[in-house]
Short mmCIF file of C-alpha atoms in Angstrom, two decimals:
data_model
loop_
_atom_site.label_atom_id
_atom_site.label_comp_id
_atom_site.label_asym_id
_atom_site.label_seq_id
_atom_site.Cartn_x
_atom_site.Cartn_y
_atom_site.Cartn_z
CA MET A 8 57.54 56.06 -36.56
CA PHE A 9 59.94 54.61 -39.26
CA VAL A 10 63.06 56.73 -38.20
CA ASN A 11 65.02 53.53 -38.12
CA ASN A 12 63.63 52.50 -41.68
CA ASP A 13 63.53 54.11 -45.31
CA ILE A 14 59.77 54.57 -45.19
CA HIS A 15 59.63 54.41 -49.32
CA LYS A 16 60.12 50.42 -48.75
CA HIS A 17 56.60 49.93 -47.20
CA HIS A 18 53.08 50.24 -47.72
CA ILE A 19 51.48 51.92 -45.56
CA LEU A 20 47.46 52.68 -45.17
CA ILE A 21 46.59 55.34 -42.69
CA ILE A 22 43.11 54.95 -41.49
CA ASN A 23 41.71 59.01 -40.54
CA GLN A 24 39.24 58.76 -38.35
CA THR A 25 37.71 62.49 -38.67
CA ASP A 26 35.13 64.78 -40.09
CA ALA A 27 34.65 66.72 -43.24
CA GLU A 28 37.11 69.46 -42.95
CA HIS A 29 39.70 67.44 -41.89
CA GLN A 30 40.25 65.28 -44.37
CA LEU A 31 44.00 63.95 -45.37
CA SER A 32 45.71 63.02 -48.39
CA SER A 33 48.81 61.45 -49.65
CA ASP A 34 51.31 62.61 -52.03
CA PHE A 35 53.42 59.19 -51.82
CA LEU A 36 52.54 55.66 -54.22
CA ASN A 37 53.09 53.57 -51.07
CA ILE A 38 51.24 55.69 -48.47
CA ARG A 39 47.30 55.54 -48.72
CA VAL A 40 44.80 57.33 -46.60
CA ILE A 41 41.31 56.43 -45.95
CA ASN A 42 39.27 59.22 -44.08
CA THR A 43 36.43 57.95 -42.14
CA GLU A 44 33.64 59.87 -40.04
CA ASP A 45 33.43 56.52 -38.09
CA ARG A 46 35.02 56.54 -34.65
CA GLY A 47 36.36 53.82 -32.49
CA LEU A 48 39.60 51.98 -32.83
CA SER A 49 38.23 48.79 -33.69
CA LYS A 50 36.49 50.10 -36.57
CA SER A 51 39.90 51.45 -37.42
CA ARG A 52 41.35 48.45 -37.61
CA ASN A 53 38.92 46.42 -39.23
CA LEU A 54 38.62 48.87 -41.98
CA ALA A 55 42.31 48.49 -42.59
CA ILE A 56 42.13 45.00 -42.84
CA LYS A 57 39.58 45.08 -45.71
CA ASN A 58 41.56 47.62 -47.81
CA ALA A 59 45.05 46.14 -46.92
CA VAL A 60 46.93 45.51 -50.30
CA LYS A 61 49.77 43.35 -49.16
CA SER A 62 49.63 39.69 -47.86
CA ILE A 63 51.23 40.38 -44.13
CA CYS A 64 49.88 43.00 -42.45
CA ILE A 65 50.91 44.61 -39.14
CA VAL A 66 48.99 47.01 -36.88
CA ALA A 67 50.46 50.02 -35.87
CA ASP A 68 49.66 52.88 -33.60
CA ASP A 69 50.92 56.55 -34.07
CA ASP A 70 52.96 56.49 -31.10
CA VAL A 71 55.34 53.69 -31.96
CA VAL A 72 58.81 53.26 -33.47
CA TYR A 73 60.08 50.47 -35.29
CA THR A 74 63.47 48.64 -35.34
CA LYS A 75 65.84 48.37 -37.83
CA ASP A 76 64.95 45.73 -40.36
CA PHE A 77 61.50 45.19 -38.52
CA ALA A 78 59.85 43.91 -41.82
CA LYS A 79 62.32 41.44 -42.72
CA THR A 80 61.91 39.96 -38.83
CA VAL A 81 58.01 39.59 -39.48
CA VAL A 82 58.52 38.15 -43.07
CA ASP A 83 61.19 35.68 -42.17
CA ALA A 84 58.87 34.65 -39.33
CA HIS A 85 55.94 34.24 -41.68
CA ASN A 86 57.72 32.08 -44.02
CA LYS A 87 59.16 29.39 -41.42
CA HIS A 88 55.77 28.97 -39.81
CA ALA A 89 53.75 29.27 -43.40
CA LEU A 90 50.59 27.68 -41.87
CA ALA A 91 50.02 31.15 -39.31
CA GLY A 92 47.53 33.15 -39.41
CA LEU A 93 49.07 35.25 -36.97
CA ILE A 94 52.56 35.57 -35.73
CA SER A 95 52.78 37.92 -32.59
CA PHE A 96 56.42 39.51 -31.47
CA GLN A 97 57.46 41.24 -28.72
CA ALA A 98 57.55 45.54 -28.04
CA LYS A 99 60.06 47.53 -25.99
CA ASN A 100 59.74 50.57 -24.23
CA PHE A 101 61.75 54.04 -25.21
CA SER A 102 63.98 52.66 -22.12
CA GLU A 103 64.61 49.86 -24.03
CA LYS A 104 63.52 47.86 -21.33
CA PRO A 105 60.86 45.18 -22.41
CA TYR A 106 57.30 46.54 -23.01
CA LYS A 107 55.80 43.51 -20.76
CA LYS A 108 57.16 40.32 -18.99
CA TYR A 109 57.40 38.33 -22.13
CA ASN A 110 57.80 34.00 -22.22
CA ASN A 111 61.02 34.15 -24.70
CA LYS A 112 60.16 30.46 -26.01
CA GLU A 113 59.28 30.35 -29.74
CA ARG A 114 56.12 28.47 -29.79
CA GLU A 115 52.51 27.75 -30.80
CA ILE A 116 49.50 29.84 -28.82
CA THR A 117 46.66 27.12 -28.20
CA ALA A 118 44.89 28.86 -25.47
CA VAL A 119 44.77 32.48 -24.53
CA ARG A 120 44.04 32.40 -20.96
CA LYS A 121 47.75 30.91 -20.67
CA GLU A 122 49.54 33.74 -22.35
CA THR A 123 50.32 37.45 -21.24
CA PRO A 124 47.70 39.45 -22.89
CA LEU A 125 48.47 40.47 -26.51
CA SER A 126 48.89 44.10 -27.61
CA SER A 127 47.80 45.21 -31.30
CA ILE A 128 51.26 46.82 -31.77
CA GLU A 129 52.56 43.17 -31.16
CA MET A 130 50.33 41.44 -33.97
CA THR A 131 51.16 40.43 -37.37
CA PHE A 132 48.90 38.42 -39.77
CA LYS A 133 48.10 37.05 -43.17
CA LYS A 134 45.38 38.81 -44.70
CA LYS A 135 44.12 36.26 -46.77
CA ILE A 136 43.55 34.13 -44.05
CA ILE A 137 41.91 36.39 -41.90
CA ILE A 138 39.43 37.43 -44.77
CA GLU A 139 38.45 34.51 -45.92
CA ASN A 140 37.65 33.15 -42.44
CA LYS A 141 35.58 36.63 -41.80
CA ILE A 142 37.79 37.11 -38.61
CA PHE A 143 37.60 41.14 -37.29
CA PHE A 144 37.90 43.12 -34.13
CA ASN A 145 34.90 43.31 -31.96
CA GLU A 146 33.73 46.94 -32.40
CA LEU A 147 32.18 46.76 -28.98
CA PHE A 148 35.59 46.79 -27.45
CA GLY A 149 38.80 49.17 -27.83
CA LEU A 150 39.20 52.78 -27.33
CA GLY A 151 36.38 54.89 -28.17
CA SER A 152 33.78 51.94 -28.09
CA TYR A 153 31.67 50.66 -25.11
CA PHE A 154 34.69 48.92 -23.60
CA PRO A 155 37.98 50.74 -23.73
CA SER A 156 40.06 47.57 -23.88
CA GLY A 157 39.72 43.92 -24.39
CA GLU A 158 39.52 43.72 -28.35
CA GLU A 159 42.96 41.90 -28.94
CA GLU A 160 42.04 38.97 -26.78
CA LEU A 161 38.63 38.53 -28.36
CA PHE A 162 40.30 38.66 -31.59
CA LEU A 163 42.97 35.82 -30.63
CA LYS A 164 39.90 33.56 -29.58
CA GLU A 165 37.88 34.18 -32.70
CA LEU A 166 40.99 32.75 -34.48
CA LEU A 167 41.80 29.64 -32.48
CA SER A 168 37.96 28.88 -32.39
CA LYS A 169 38.21 28.70 -36.07
CA GLN A 170 41.55 26.25 -35.65
CA ILE A 171 43.99 29.17 -37.03
CA LYS A 172 47.54 28.45 -36.10
CA ILE A 173 49.00 31.56 -33.94
CA PHE A 174 52.34 31.59 -33.03
CA HIS A 175 54.72 33.79 -30.91
CA VAL A 176 58.36 34.75 -31.93
CA PRO A 177 60.39 36.21 -29.08
CA LYS A 178 61.85 39.31 -31.18
CA VAL A 179 61.32 42.84 -31.09
CA ILE A 180 60.00 44.83 -33.72
CA VAL A 181 58.75 47.92 -32.21
CA SER A 182 58.88 50.41 -29.18
CA HIS A 183 56.07 52.03 -27.23
CA ALA A 184 55.64 54.14 -24.33
CA ASP A 185 55.09 52.12 -21.31
CA GLU A 186 51.80 50.25 -20.78
CA SER A 187 48.55 52.40 -20.21
CA SER A 188 46.13 52.06 -17.29
CA THR A 189 43.83 50.06 -19.99
CA SER A 190 46.58 47.15 -19.52
CA ASN A 191 46.67 47.51 -15.94
CA PRO A 192 44.67 44.48 -14.27
CA GLY A 193 43.29 46.26 -11.16
CA SER A 194 41.96 49.49 -13.19
CA ASN A 195 38.12 50.00 -13.74
CA HIS A 196 38.99 49.85 -17.68
CA PHE A 197 40.84 46.79 -17.75
CA ILE A 198 37.82 45.05 -14.98
CA ARG A 199 34.94 46.50 -17.44
CA ALA A 200 36.31 45.06 -20.39
CA ARG A 201 37.56 41.57 -19.04
CA ALA A 202 33.71 40.84 -17.38
CA ALA A 203 32.32 42.33 -20.80
CA ALA A 204 34.16 39.99 -22.83
CA LYS A 205 33.44 36.95 -20.35
CA TYR A 206 29.81 37.32 -20.81
CA LEU A 207 29.89 36.84 -24.21
CA GLN A 208 32.16 33.74 -23.66
CA TYR A 209 30.33 32.36 -20.70
CA GLY A 210 26.78 34.49 -20.38
CA ASN A 211 25.50 34.72 -17.07
CA TRP A 212 28.21 32.53 -15.73
CA SER A 213 30.72 35.47 -15.96
CA LEU A 214 29.02 36.57 -12.85
CA LEU A 215 30.66 33.66 -11.03
CA TRP A 216 33.60 34.04 -13.27
CA MET A 217 33.98 37.66 -12.04
CA LEU A 218 34.41 36.54 -8.37
CA LYS A 219 37.33 34.14 -9.18
CA PHE A 220 38.84 36.98 -11.13
CA LEU A 221 38.95 39.86 -8.41
CA PHE A 222 40.09 37.05 -5.63
CA PHE A 223 42.93 36.42 -8.00
CA LEU A 224 43.62 40.32 -8.43
CA ILE A 225 43.51 40.31 -4.54
CA ARG A 226 45.92 37.49 -4.56
CA LYS A 227 48.42 39.13 -7.29
CA LYS A 228 48.20 42.51 -5.02
CA HIS A 229 46.61 44.03 -8.08
CA ILE A 230 43.95 45.46 -6.00
CA LYS A 231 42.98 45.85 -2.55
CA ALA A 232 40.63 43.24 -0.62
CA SER A 233 38.99 46.28 0.78
CA SER A 234 37.88 47.19 -3.08
CA PHE A 235 36.21 44.05 -3.81
CA VAL A 236 32.96 45.22 -3.70
CA GLU A 237 33.38 48.48 -5.61
CA LYS A 238 35.49 46.37 -8.31
CA TYR A 239 32.57 43.68 -8.42
CA ARG A 240 30.04 46.69 -9.14
CA VAL A 241 32.12 47.52 -11.76
CA GLY A 242 32.04 44.16 -13.51
CA TYR A 243 28.49 43.51 -12.97
CA GLN A 244 27.34 47.12 -14.53
CA ALA A 245 29.81 45.93 -17.31
CA ILE A 246 27.89 42.91 -17.52
CA LYS A 247 24.76 44.57 -17.80
CA GLU A 248 25.95 46.90 -20.40
CA ILE A 249 27.32 44.29 -22.99
CA LYS A 250 23.60 42.58 -22.65
CA ARG A 251 21.90 45.65 -23.27
CA VAL A 252 23.96 46.28 -26.97
CA THR A 253 24.00 42.43 -27.77
#
């Protein structure tokens, strides 16, 4: 993770979701470990937010590598955009290609629907603003929960609903393997998460939104027209499930 940087210069908080027999500990003052038996990616992130000790936080996965001087890039951006609650950056894959198709303009983000879906490894945020506004990841979404993706979009929408400024800075701070199936717009995982998230936004109107979304996926060739009924059923079941658990 820190092969390009001096690990001793960073304050690291590890959330270890485990059991009583597999506890971790740290011998380094700058590396803290919280062992928890709770499961779920969003629960892990929320626990990290509550226990972070520095003013600017970066959401990390255990399979990433940070670029050289990434911390300076992040701090400089937050100093420039002092009112920002969250600033997103860019990632590349291990072949040095962009992790996804980015808008390479430095700008304020004002509507999530106009943006390329944001990954957590691209996120940096000011802890004070997040905590004061009681903004956390929705624990029904994310790996290990009911819906394996979609938590980043809901997190951004929560910020925007509370009029917290979000900016994008087109600089690479991290490397990661190619995007997973949960980021594939045509996958059942993605459709389930999107349908459930839209139910939280639109209620029963999300059933009509599903029609529009699936036609969009067909037009963009993410799914075949012949799979329309199957994919609608996937979204419909997700909406039934989110109704049940909320």
